[in-house]
CSV table of C-alpha atoms and ligand atoms in Angstrom, one decimal:
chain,number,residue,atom,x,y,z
A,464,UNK,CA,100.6,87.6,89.0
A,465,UNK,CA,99.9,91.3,89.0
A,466,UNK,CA,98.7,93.3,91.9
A,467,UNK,CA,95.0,94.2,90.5
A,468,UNK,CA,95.1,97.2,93.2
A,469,UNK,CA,98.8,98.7,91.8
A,470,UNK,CA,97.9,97.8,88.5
A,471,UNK,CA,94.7,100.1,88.7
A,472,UNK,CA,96.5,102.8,90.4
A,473,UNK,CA,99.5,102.6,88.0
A,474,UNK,CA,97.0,102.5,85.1
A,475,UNK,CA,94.6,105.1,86.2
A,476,UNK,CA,97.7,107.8,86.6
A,477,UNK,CA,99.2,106.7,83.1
A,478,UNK,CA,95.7,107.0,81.2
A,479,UNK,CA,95.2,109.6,82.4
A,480,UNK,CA,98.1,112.7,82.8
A,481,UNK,CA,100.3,113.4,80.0
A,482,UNK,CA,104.1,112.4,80.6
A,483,UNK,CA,104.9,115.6,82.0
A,484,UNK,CA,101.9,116.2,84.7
A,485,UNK,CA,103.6,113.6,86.8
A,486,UNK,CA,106.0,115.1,89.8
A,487,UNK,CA,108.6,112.1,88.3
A,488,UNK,CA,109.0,113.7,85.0
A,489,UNK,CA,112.3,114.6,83.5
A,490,UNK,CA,112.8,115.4,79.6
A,491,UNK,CA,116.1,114.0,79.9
A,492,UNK,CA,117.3,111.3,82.9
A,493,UNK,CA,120.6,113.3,83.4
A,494,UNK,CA,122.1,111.8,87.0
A,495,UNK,CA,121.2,108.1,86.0
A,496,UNK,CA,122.9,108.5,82.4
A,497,UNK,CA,125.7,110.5,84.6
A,498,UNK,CA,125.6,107.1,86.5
A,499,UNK,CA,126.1,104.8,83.7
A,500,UNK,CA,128.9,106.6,82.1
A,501,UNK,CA,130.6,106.1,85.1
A,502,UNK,CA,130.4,102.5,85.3
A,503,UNK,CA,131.9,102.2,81.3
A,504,UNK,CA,129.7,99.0,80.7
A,505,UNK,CA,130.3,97.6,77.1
A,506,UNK,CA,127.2,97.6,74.3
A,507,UNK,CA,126.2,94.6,74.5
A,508,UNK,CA,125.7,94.4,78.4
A,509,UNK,CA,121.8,94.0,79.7
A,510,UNK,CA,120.1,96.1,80.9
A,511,UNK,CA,116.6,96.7,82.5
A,512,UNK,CA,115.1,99.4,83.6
A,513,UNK,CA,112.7,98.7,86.6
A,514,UNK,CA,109.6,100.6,87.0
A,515,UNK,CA,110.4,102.8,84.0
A,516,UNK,CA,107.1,104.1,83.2
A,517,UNK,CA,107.4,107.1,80.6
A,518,UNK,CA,111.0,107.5,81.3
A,519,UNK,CA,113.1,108.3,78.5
A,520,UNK,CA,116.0,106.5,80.1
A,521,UNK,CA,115.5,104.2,76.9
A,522,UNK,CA,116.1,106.7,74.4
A,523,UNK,CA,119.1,107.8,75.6
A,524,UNK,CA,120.3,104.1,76.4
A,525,UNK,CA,119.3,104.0,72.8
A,526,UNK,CA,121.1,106.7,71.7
A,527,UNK,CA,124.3,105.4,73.4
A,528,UNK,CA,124.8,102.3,71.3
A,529,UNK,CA,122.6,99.7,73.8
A,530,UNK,CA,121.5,96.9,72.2
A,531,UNK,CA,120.1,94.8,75.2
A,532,UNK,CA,117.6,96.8,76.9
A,533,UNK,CA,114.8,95.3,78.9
A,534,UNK,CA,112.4,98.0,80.4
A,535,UNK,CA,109.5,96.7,82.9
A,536,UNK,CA,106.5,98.0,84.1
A,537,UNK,CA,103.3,97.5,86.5
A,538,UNK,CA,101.2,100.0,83.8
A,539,UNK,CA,100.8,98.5,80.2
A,540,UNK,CA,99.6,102.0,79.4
A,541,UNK,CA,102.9,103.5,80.3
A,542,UNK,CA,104.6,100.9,78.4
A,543,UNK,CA,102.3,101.6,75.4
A,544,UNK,CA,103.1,104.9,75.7
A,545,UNK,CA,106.6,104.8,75.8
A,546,UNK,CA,106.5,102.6,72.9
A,547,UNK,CA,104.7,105.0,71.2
A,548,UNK,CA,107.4,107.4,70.8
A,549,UNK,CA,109.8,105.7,70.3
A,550,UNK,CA,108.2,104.3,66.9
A,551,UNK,CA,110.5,102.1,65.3
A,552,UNK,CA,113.3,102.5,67.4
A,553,UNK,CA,110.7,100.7,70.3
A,554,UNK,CA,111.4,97.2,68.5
A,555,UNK,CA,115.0,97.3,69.4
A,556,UNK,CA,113.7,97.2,73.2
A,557,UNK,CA,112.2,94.4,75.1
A,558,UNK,CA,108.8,95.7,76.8
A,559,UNK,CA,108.3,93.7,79.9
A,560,UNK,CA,104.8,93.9,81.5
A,561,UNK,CA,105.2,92.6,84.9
A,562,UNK,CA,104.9,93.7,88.8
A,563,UNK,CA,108.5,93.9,90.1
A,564,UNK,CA,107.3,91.7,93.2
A,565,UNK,CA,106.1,88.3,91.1
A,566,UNK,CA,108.9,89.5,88.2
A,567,UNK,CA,110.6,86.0,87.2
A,568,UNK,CA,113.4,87.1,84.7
A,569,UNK,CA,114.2,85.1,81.6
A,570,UNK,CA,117.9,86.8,82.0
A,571,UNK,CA,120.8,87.7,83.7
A,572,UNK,CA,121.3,92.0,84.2
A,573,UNK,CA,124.7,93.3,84.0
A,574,UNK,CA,122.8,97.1,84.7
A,575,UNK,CA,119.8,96.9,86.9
A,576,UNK,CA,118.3,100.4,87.4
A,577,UNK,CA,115.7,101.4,89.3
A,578,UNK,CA,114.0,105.2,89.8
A,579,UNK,CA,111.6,105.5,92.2
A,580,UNK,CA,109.8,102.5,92.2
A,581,UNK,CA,112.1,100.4,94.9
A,582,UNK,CA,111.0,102.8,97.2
A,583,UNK,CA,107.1,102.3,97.2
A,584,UNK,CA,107.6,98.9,98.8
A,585,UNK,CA,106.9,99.4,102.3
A,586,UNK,CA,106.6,95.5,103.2
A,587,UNK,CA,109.2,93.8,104.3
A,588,UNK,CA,109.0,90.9,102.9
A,589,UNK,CA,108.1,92.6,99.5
A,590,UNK,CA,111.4,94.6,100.3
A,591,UNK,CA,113.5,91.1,100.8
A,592,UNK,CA,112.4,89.3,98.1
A,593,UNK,CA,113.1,92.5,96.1
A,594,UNK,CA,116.7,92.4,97.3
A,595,UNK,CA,116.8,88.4,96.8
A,596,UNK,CA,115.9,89.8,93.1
A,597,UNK,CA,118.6,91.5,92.5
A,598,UNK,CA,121.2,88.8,93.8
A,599,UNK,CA,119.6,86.4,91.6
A,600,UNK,CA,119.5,88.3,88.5
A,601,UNK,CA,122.3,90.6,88.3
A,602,UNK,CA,125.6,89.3,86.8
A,603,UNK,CA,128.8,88.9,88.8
A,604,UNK,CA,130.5,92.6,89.1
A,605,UNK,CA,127.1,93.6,87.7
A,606,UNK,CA,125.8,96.9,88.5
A,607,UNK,CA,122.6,98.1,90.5
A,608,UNK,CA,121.5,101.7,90.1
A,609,UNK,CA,118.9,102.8,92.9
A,610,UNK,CA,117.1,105.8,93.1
A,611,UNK,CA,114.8,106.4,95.9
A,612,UNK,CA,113.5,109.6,98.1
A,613,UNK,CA,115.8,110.3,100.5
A,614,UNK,CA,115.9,110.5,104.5
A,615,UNK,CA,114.4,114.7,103.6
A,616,UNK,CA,112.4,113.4,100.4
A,617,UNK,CA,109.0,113.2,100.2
A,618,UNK,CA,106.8,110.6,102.3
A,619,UNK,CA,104.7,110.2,99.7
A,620,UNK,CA,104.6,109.9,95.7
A,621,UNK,CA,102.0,109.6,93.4
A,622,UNK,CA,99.8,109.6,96.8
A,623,UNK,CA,101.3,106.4,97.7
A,624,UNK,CA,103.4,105.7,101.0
A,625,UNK,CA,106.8,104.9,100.3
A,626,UNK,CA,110.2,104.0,102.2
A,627,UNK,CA,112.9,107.1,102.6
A,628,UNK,CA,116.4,105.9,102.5
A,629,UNK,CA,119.5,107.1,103.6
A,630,UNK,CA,123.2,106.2,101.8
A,631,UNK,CA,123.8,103.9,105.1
A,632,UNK,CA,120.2,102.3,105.2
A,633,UNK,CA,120.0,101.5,101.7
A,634,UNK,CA,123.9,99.5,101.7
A,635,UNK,CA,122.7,98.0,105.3
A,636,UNK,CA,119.9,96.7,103.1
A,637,UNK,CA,122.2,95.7,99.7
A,638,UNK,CA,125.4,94.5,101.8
A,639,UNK,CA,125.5,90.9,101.9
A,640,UNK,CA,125.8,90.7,98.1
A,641,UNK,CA,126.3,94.4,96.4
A,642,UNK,CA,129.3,97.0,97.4
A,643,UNK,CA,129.0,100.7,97.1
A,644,UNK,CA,130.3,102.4,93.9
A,645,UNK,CA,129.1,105.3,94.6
A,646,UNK,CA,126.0,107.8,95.8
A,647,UNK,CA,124.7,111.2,95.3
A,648,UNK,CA,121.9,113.2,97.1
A,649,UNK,CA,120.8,115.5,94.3
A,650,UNK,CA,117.4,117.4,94.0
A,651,UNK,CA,114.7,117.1,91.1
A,652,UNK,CA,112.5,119.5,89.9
A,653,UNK,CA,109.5,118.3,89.2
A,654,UNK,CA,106.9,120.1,86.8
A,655,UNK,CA,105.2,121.5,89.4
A,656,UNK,CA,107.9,124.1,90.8
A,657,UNK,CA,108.6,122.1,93.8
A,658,UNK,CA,111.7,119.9,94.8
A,659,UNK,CA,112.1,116.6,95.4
A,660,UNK,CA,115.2,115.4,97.1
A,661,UNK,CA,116.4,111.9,95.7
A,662,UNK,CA,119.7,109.9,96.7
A,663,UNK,CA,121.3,108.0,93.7
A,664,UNK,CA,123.9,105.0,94.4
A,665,UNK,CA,125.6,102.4,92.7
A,666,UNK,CA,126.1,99.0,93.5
A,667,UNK,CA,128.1,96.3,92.0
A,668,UNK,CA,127.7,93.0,92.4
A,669,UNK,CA,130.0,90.9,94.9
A,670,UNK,CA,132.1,88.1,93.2
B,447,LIG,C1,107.5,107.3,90.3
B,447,LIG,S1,107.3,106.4,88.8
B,447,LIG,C2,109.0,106.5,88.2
B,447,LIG,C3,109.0,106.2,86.7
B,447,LIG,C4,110.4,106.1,86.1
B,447,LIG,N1,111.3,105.2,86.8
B,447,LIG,C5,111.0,107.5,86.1
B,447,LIG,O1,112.0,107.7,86.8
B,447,LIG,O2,110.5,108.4,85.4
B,447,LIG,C6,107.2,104.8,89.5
B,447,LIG,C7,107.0,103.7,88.4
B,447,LIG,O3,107.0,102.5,88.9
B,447,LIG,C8,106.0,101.6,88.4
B,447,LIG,N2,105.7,100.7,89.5
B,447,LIG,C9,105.2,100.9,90.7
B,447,LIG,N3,105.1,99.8,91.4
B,447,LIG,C10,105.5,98.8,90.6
B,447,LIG,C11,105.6,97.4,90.7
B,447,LIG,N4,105.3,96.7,91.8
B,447,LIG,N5,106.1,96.7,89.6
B,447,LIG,C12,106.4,97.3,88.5
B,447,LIG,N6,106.4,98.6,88.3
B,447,LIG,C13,105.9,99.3,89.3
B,447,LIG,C14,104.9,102.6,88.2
B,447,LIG,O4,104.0,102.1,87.2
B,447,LIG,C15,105.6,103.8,87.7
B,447,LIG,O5,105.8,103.9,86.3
């Protein structure tokens, strides 16, 4: 079950700014992609991109040889859009339609990632069941890829409250069944001239 609320807001931002009027925007996902080269995960590995919206995280995956690639979203408009254009290429991908809180996979991740949509749960519960996710989907020595505002981000995106994390709040969170790869704060530019500071990590899955 969807969140009619999200959903509208999801859908009213996707219908209506183009994929570079929104402060998320980049033409090319350069620290996640920096990420996953790091973690030299084979072709065939699944992926899924969580909350992808527009992103062209895809593409690139794409472009890189990927051949299992799940991407999710709240917005069937973003989705749309993504497919859109990618043309052709977009029926190599599976399109998942889904809120991330009532998500059921049908599969087991060995690349979860995840751009700035962990951090717009502000429940806890929404935030332990996300976690409880992620241990049941991810593979053994799988990897998790979290992108969130950090502690001197932004209280807000896309108008909506979210949760600021630091590099120790976000493991005390992941610990009992992820350990740190590594984590980054870096700073994105978003279309509007301004900064946005985000903090990157990687997890991997404990055996
Ligand atoms: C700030 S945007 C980031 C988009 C993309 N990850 C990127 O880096 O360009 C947040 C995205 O998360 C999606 N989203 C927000 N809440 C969600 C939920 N509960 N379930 C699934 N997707 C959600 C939104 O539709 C939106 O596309």
């Amino acid at each position: 079950m969807i969140d009619k609320k999200l959903e509208k807001h999801w859908e009213n931002v996707y219908s209506n700014k183009k994929e570079n009027e929104v402060s998320w925007y980049q033409k090319y996902p350069d620290k996640s992609i920096e990420l996953i080269k790091s973690l030299n995960i084979n072709l065939n590995s699944s992926i899924i991109d969580i909350g992808a919206g527009e992103s062209r995280l895809v593409d690139s995956l794409l472009e890189m040889g990927y051949k299992n690639i799940d991407v999710l979203d709240i917005s069937r408009t973003a989705i749309e859009k993504a497919k859109k254009r990618l043309g052709d290429k977009s029926l190599l991908v599976n399109w998942i339609v889904s809120d991330v809180n009532n998500f059921i996979p049908k599969k087991k991740y060995d690349l979860w990632h995840d751009r700035a949509a962990f951090h717009f749960l502000k429940k806890n519960n929404q935030i332990k069941n996300y976690i409880s996710l992620t241990n049941n989907s991810i593979t053994t020595n799988g990897k998790l890829i979290l992108a969130t505002f950090s502690s001197n981000g932004p209280m807000k995106c896309s108008g909506l409250d979210v949760t600021r994390y630091s590099k120790e709040s976000l493991i005390k969170e992941f610990k009992n069944h992820f350990t740190l790869s590594n984590s980054f704060i870096t700073s994105h530019l978003t279309p509007f001239n301004t900064f946005q500071e985000f903090l990157f990590i990687s997890f991997k899955k404990k055996s």
